[in-house]
PDB file of C-alpha atoms in Angstrom:
ATOM      1  CA  MET A   1      51.935 -54.403  78.409  1.00 94.00           C
ATOM      2  CA  LYS A   2      53.108 -52.883  81.410  1.00 97.00           C
ATOM      3  CA  ILE A   3      50.720 -51.964  84.579  1.00 97.00           C
ATOM      4  CA  LEU A   4      51.075 -48.339  85.939  1.00 97.00           C
ATOM      5  CA  ILE A   5      48.780 -47.469  89.394  1.00 98.00           C
ATOM      6  CA  LEU A   6      48.595 -43.907  90.150  1.00 97.00           C
ATOM      7  CA  VAL A   7      48.106 -42.973  93.738  1.00 97.00           C
ATOM      8  CA  ARG A   8      47.127 -39.660  94.763  1.00 96.00           C
ATOM      9  CA  HIS A   9      48.341 -39.831  98.676  1.00 96.00           C
ATOM     10  CA  ALA A  10      45.006 -40.464 101.818  1.00 94.00           C
ATOM     11  CA  GLU A  11      43.705 -38.128 103.280  1.00 92.00           C
ATOM     12  CA  THR A  12      46.114 -35.829 106.143  1.00 90.00           C
ATOM     13  CA  GLN A  13      46.292 -33.448 108.766  1.00 81.00           C
ATOM     14  CA  HIS A  14      46.602 -30.340 108.126  1.00 78.00           C
ATOM     15  CA  GLY A  15      49.913 -28.821 108.801  1.00 66.00           C
ATOM     16  CA  PHE A  16      50.047 -25.718 110.468  1.00 69.00           C
ATOM     17  CA  ASP A  17      52.959 -26.257 112.740  1.00 74.00           C
ATOM     18  CA  MET A  18      54.879 -28.483 111.143  1.00 75.00           C
ATOM     19  CA  ALA A  19      56.808 -28.648 108.041  1.00 80.00           C
ATOM     20  CA  ASP A  20      54.353 -29.622 104.608  1.00 78.00           C
ATOM     21  CA  LYS A  21      56.349 -32.884 104.041  1.00 86.00           C
ATOM     22  CA  ASP A  22      56.289 -34.270 107.739  1.00 82.00           C
ATOM     23  CA  ARG A  23      52.144 -33.949 107.306  1.00 89.00           C
ATOM     24  CA  GLU A  24      50.524 -36.835 108.446  1.00 88.00           C
ATOM     25  CA  LEU A  25      47.440 -39.154 107.599  1.00 89.00           C
ATOM     26  CA  LYS A  26      44.255 -38.893 109.537  1.00 92.00           C
ATOM     27  CA  MET A  27      42.891 -42.416 110.993  1.00 95.00           C
ATOM     28  CA  ASN A  28      40.395 -41.307 107.828  1.00 95.00           C
ATOM     29  CA  GLY A  29      43.547 -41.807 105.762  1.00 94.00           C
ATOM     30  CA  ILE A  30      44.601 -44.534 106.740  1.00 96.00           C
ATOM     31  CA  LYS A  31      41.273 -46.131 106.491  1.00 97.00           C
ATOM     32  CA  GLU A  32      41.079 -44.881 102.084  1.00 97.00           C
ATOM     33  CA  ALA A  33      44.390 -46.299 101.799  1.00 97.00           C
ATOM     34  CA  GLU A  34      43.361 -49.971 102.992  1.00 97.00           C
ATOM     35  CA  THR A  35      39.853 -49.397 101.602  1.00 98.00           C
ATOM     36  CA  MET A  36      41.786 -48.812  97.913  1.00 98.00           C
ATOM     37  CA  ALA A  37      43.934 -51.470  98.665  1.00 98.00           C
ATOM     38  CA  LYS A  38      41.247 -53.290  99.487  1.00 98.00           C
ATOM     39  CA  ARG A  39      39.315 -53.172  95.959  1.00 98.00           C
ATOM     40  CA  LEU A  40      42.998 -53.621  93.892  1.00 98.00           C
ATOM     41  CA  THR A  41      43.357 -56.704  95.931  1.00 97.00           C
ATOM     42  CA  GLU A  42      39.862 -57.758  94.993  1.00 97.00           C
ATOM     43  CA  LYS A  43      40.409 -56.874  91.429  1.00 96.00           C
ATOM     44  CA  ASN A  44      43.383 -58.866  91.546  1.00 96.00           C
ATOM     45  CA  ILE A  45      45.863 -55.711  91.003  1.00 96.00           C
ATOM     46  CA  LEU A  46      49.036 -56.057  92.230  1.00 97.00           C
ATOM     47  CA  PRO A  47      52.284 -53.776  91.992  1.00 98.00           C
ATOM     48  CA  GLU A  48      55.810 -55.774  92.380  1.00 97.00           C
ATOM     49  CA  ILE A  49      57.102 -52.134  93.331  1.00 97.00           C
ATOM     50  CA  ILE A  50      56.346 -49.203  95.182  1.00 98.00           C
ATOM     51  CA  VAL A  51      57.351 -45.634  93.934  1.00 98.00           C
ATOM     52  CA  SER A  52      56.796 -43.214  96.860  1.00 98.00           C
ATOM     53  CA  SER A  53      57.257 -39.787  97.089  1.00 97.00           C
ATOM     54  CA  HIS A  54      59.579 -39.389 100.543  1.00 96.00           C
ATOM     55  CA  ALA A  55      56.327 -37.027 102.153  1.00 95.00           C
ATOM     56  CA  LYS A  56      55.448 -38.532 105.213  1.00 96.00           C
ATOM     57  CA  ARG A  57      51.886 -38.520 104.156  1.00 95.00           C
ATOM     58  CA  THR A  58      52.688 -40.193 100.707  1.00 97.00           C
ATOM     59  CA  MET A  59      55.182 -43.153 102.492  1.00 97.00           C
ATOM     60  CA  GLN A  60      52.400 -43.902 105.310  1.00 97.00           C
ATOM     61  CA  THR A  61      50.017 -44.312 101.928  1.00 97.00           C
ATOM     62  CA  ALA A  62      52.271 -46.672 100.662  1.00 97.00           C
ATOM     63  CA  GLU A  63      53.189 -48.808 103.597  1.00 97.00           C
ATOM     64  CA  LYS A  64      49.864 -48.945 104.295  1.00 97.00           C
ATOM     65  CA  MET A  65      48.381 -49.844 101.386  1.00 97.00           C
ATOM     66  CA  ALA A  66      51.185 -52.415 101.011  1.00 97.00           C
ATOM     67  CA  ALA A  67      49.957 -53.815 103.723  1.00 96.00           C
ATOM     68  CA  VAL A  68      46.680 -54.840 103.228  1.00 97.00           C
ATOM     69  CA  PHE A  69      48.417 -56.402  99.524  1.00 96.00           C
ATOM     70  CA  ASN A  70      50.261 -59.036 101.878  1.00 89.00           C
ATOM     71  CA  VAL A  71      52.612 -59.304  98.791  1.00 88.00           C
ATOM     72  CA  ALA A  72      56.003 -61.247  99.676  1.00 86.00           C
ATOM     73  CA  ASN A  73      59.082 -59.146  98.876  1.00 89.00           C
ATOM     74  CA  LEU A  74      56.971 -56.578  97.622  1.00 94.00           C
ATOM     75  CA  LYS A  75      59.596 -53.226  96.858  1.00 94.00           C
ATOM     76  CA  ILE A  76      59.112 -50.086  98.240  1.00 96.00           C
ATOM     77  CA  GLU A  77      60.978 -47.286  96.956  1.00 97.00           C
ATOM     78  CA  TYR A  78      61.174 -43.789  98.487  1.00 97.00           C
ATOM     79  CA  LEU A  79      62.121 -40.648  96.171  1.00 96.00           C
ATOM     80  CA  GLU A  80      62.631 -36.639  96.602  1.00 95.00           C
ATOM     81  CA  SER A  81      62.310 -35.898  92.920  1.00 96.00           C
ATOM     82  CA  LEU A  82      58.064 -37.208  93.910  1.00 97.00           C
ATOM     83  CA  TYR A  83      57.519 -34.721  96.193  1.00 95.00           C
ATOM     84  CA  ASN A  84      55.620 -31.941  95.014  1.00 93.00           C
ATOM     85  CA  ALA A  85      56.613 -33.510  92.201  1.00 95.00           C
ATOM     86  CA  SER A  86      55.719 -32.113  88.847  1.00 95.00           C
ATOM     87  CA  PRO A  87      54.307 -34.776  85.342  1.00 94.00           C
ATOM     88  CA  LEU A  88      57.668 -34.408  84.037  1.00 95.00           C
ATOM     89  CA  HIS A  89      59.883 -35.634  87.125  1.00 96.00           C
ATOM     90  CA  ILE A  90      56.540 -37.978  87.885  1.00 97.00           C
ATOM     91  CA  LYS A  91      57.623 -39.656  84.225  1.00 95.00           C
ATOM     92  CA  THR A  92      61.512 -39.463  84.493  1.00 96.00           C
ATOM     93  CA  ALA A  93      61.124 -41.272  87.650  1.00 97.00           C
ATOM     94  CA  ILE A  94      58.487 -43.919  86.143  1.00 97.00           C
ATOM     95  CA  ALA A  95      61.256 -44.392  82.968  1.00 96.00           C
ATOM     96  CA  ALA A  96      63.991 -45.142  84.825  1.00 97.00           C
ATOM     97  CA  ILE A  97      62.148 -48.635  86.020  1.00 97.00           C
ATOM     98  CA  ASP A  98      63.597 -51.487  85.847  1.00 97.00           C
ATOM     99  CA  ASP A  99      61.598 -52.990  83.081  1.00 97.00           C
ATOM    100  CA  THR A 100      61.702 -56.729  85.122  1.00 96.00           C
ATOM    101  CA  TYR A 101      58.661 -54.961  87.254  1.00 97.00           C
ATOM    102  CA  ASN A 102      55.488 -54.884  84.809  1.00 97.00           C
ATOM    103  CA  SER A 103      53.562 -53.699  87.693  1.00 97.00           C
ATOM    104  CA  VAL A 104      54.050 -50.596  89.096  1.00 98.00           C
ATOM    105  CA  MET A 105      52.493 -48.009  91.959  1.00 98.00           C
ATOM    106  CA  ILE A 106      53.873 -44.444  92.202  1.00 98.00           C
ATOM    107  CA  VAL A 107      52.432 -42.517  95.005  1.00 98.00           C
ATOM    108  CA  CYS A 108      52.361 -38.954  95.209  1.00 97.00           C
ATOM    109  CA  HIS A 109      50.246 -35.420  95.010  1.00 95.00           C
ATOM    110  CA  ASN A 110      48.450 -32.549  93.971  1.00 94.00           C
ATOM    111  CA  PRO A 111      48.461 -31.137  91.372  1.00 94.00           C
ATOM    112  CA  GLY A 112      51.155 -33.425  90.090  1.00 95.00           C
ATOM    113  CA  ILE A 113      49.539 -36.621  90.057  1.00 95.00           C
ATOM    114  CA  THR A 114      46.198 -35.063  88.900  1.00 94.00           C
ATOM    115  CA  ASP A 115      48.172 -33.497  85.648  1.00 93.00           C
ATOM    116  CA  PHE A 116      50.026 -36.569  85.049  1.00 93.00           C
ATOM    117  CA  VAL A 117      46.874 -38.769  84.398  1.00 92.00           C
ATOM    118  CA  ASN A 118      45.185 -36.096  82.637  1.00 90.00           C
ATOM    119  CA  ALA A 119      48.168 -36.006  80.189  1.00 88.00           C
ATOM    120  CA  LEU A 120      47.944 -39.885  80.378  1.00 85.00           C
ATOM    121  CA  LYS A 121      43.773 -39.774  79.452  1.00 76.00           C
ATOM    122  CA  SER A 122      43.347 -36.594  76.577  1.00 60.00           C
ATOM    123  CA  LYS A 123      39.929 -37.417  76.366  1.00 58.00           C
ATOM    124  CA  THR A 124      38.614 -36.518  79.967  1.00 62.00           C
ATOM    125  CA  THR A 125      40.234 -34.767  82.447  1.00 65.00           C
ATOM    126  CA  PHE A 126      39.338 -34.925  85.982  1.00 76.00           C
ATOM    127  CA  GLY A 127      40.434 -34.466  89.421  1.00 87.00           C
ATOM    128  CA  MET A 128      43.083 -36.691  91.762  1.00 92.00           C
ATOM    129  CA  PRO A 129      40.839 -37.039  95.338  1.00 94.00           C
ATOM    130  CA  THR A 130      42.544 -38.552  98.614  1.00 95.00           C
ATOM    131  CA  ALA A 131      43.756 -42.073  98.292  1.00 96.00           C
ATOM    132  CA  GLY A 132      42.388 -41.766  94.110  1.00 96.00           C
ATOM    133  CA  VAL A 133      43.784 -44.241  92.389  1.00 96.00           C
ATOM    134  CA  ALA A 134      43.706 -44.310  87.938  1.00 95.00           C
ATOM    135  CA  ILE A 135      45.295 -47.721  86.076  1.00 95.00           C
ATOM    136  CA  PHE A 136      46.498 -47.819  83.220  1.00 95.00           C
ATOM    137  CA  THR A 137      47.936 -50.610  80.958  1.00 95.00           C
ATOM    138  CA  ILE A 138      50.171 -49.697  78.929  1.00 95.00           C
ATOM    139  CA  GLU A 139      51.509 -51.327  75.240  1.00 96.00           C
ATOM    140  CA  THR A 140      54.924 -51.238  75.298  1.00 96.00           C
ATOM    141  CA  ASN A 141      57.870 -53.700  77.694  1.00 96.00           C
ATOM    142  CA  HIS A 142      60.296 -50.520  78.429  1.00 97.00           C
ATOM    143  CA  TRP A 143      59.273 -47.958  81.151  1.00 97.00           C
ATOM    144  CA  GLN A 144      61.318 -46.038  79.130  1.00 95.00           C
ATOM    145  CA  ASP A 145      58.759 -46.154  76.541  1.00 93.00           C
ATOM    146  CA  PHE A 146      55.571 -46.219  78.450  1.00 90.00           C
ATOM    147  CA  PHE A 147      54.550 -42.166  77.798  1.00 87.00           C
ATOM    148  CA  GLU A 148      54.787 -42.643  73.456  1.00 90.00           C
ATOM    149  CA  SER A 149      53.400 -46.202  73.918  1.00 92.00           C
ATOM    150  CA  LYS A 150      49.365 -46.421  73.545  1.00 93.00           C
ATOM    151  CA  ASN A 151      48.098 -46.476  76.855  1.00 92.00           C
ATOM    152  CA  GLU A 152      44.173 -47.271  78.109  1.00 92.00           C
ATOM    153  CA  LEU A 153      42.652 -46.286  81.691  1.00 92.00           C
ATOM    154  CA  LEU A 154      41.979 -49.611  83.144  1.00 92.00           C
ATOM    155  CA  LEU A 155      40.233 -48.043  86.714  1.00 92.00           C
ATOM    156  CA  PHE A 156      39.436 -44.521  88.135  1.00 93.00           C
ATOM    157  CA  ASP A 157      38.002 -44.922  91.450  1.00 94.00           C
ATOM    158  CA  TYR A 158      38.226 -43.509  95.026  1.00 95.00           C
ATOM    159  CA  PRO A 159      37.027 -43.777  98.318  1.00 94.00           C
TER     160      PRO A 159
END
């Protein structure tokens, strides 16, 4: 059994005078990320690894959440391929995760994260708000097989 924690980055500043990937979290976004991490901690749903887009806002979301998790040796990886990733790019990133990790958090962007969640959960269509979290249990031992394996939406939450 694997646990997949999918997170959309928290609320960001508008980027009129900067490159999109350089946009930072607003103070409210920092609070959103910390709030969601506290909720997951209270439910004892903690990642063993966080894989994030390399955009500043996703990196900050991942780092703020990791600080609240306070898990020893929690690894954070940053992938350029998750920046504004399509569902296929998200799927590819997950399939490449080492099978020794049973609980993985992915932090990325809309619309890809919403489309990906909806592809996993076929009965309901919903959007991922900023700092939104969708958690799936997946009946597999291998991340490369997760998309074809039986999954169940365990939790959908947002600040």
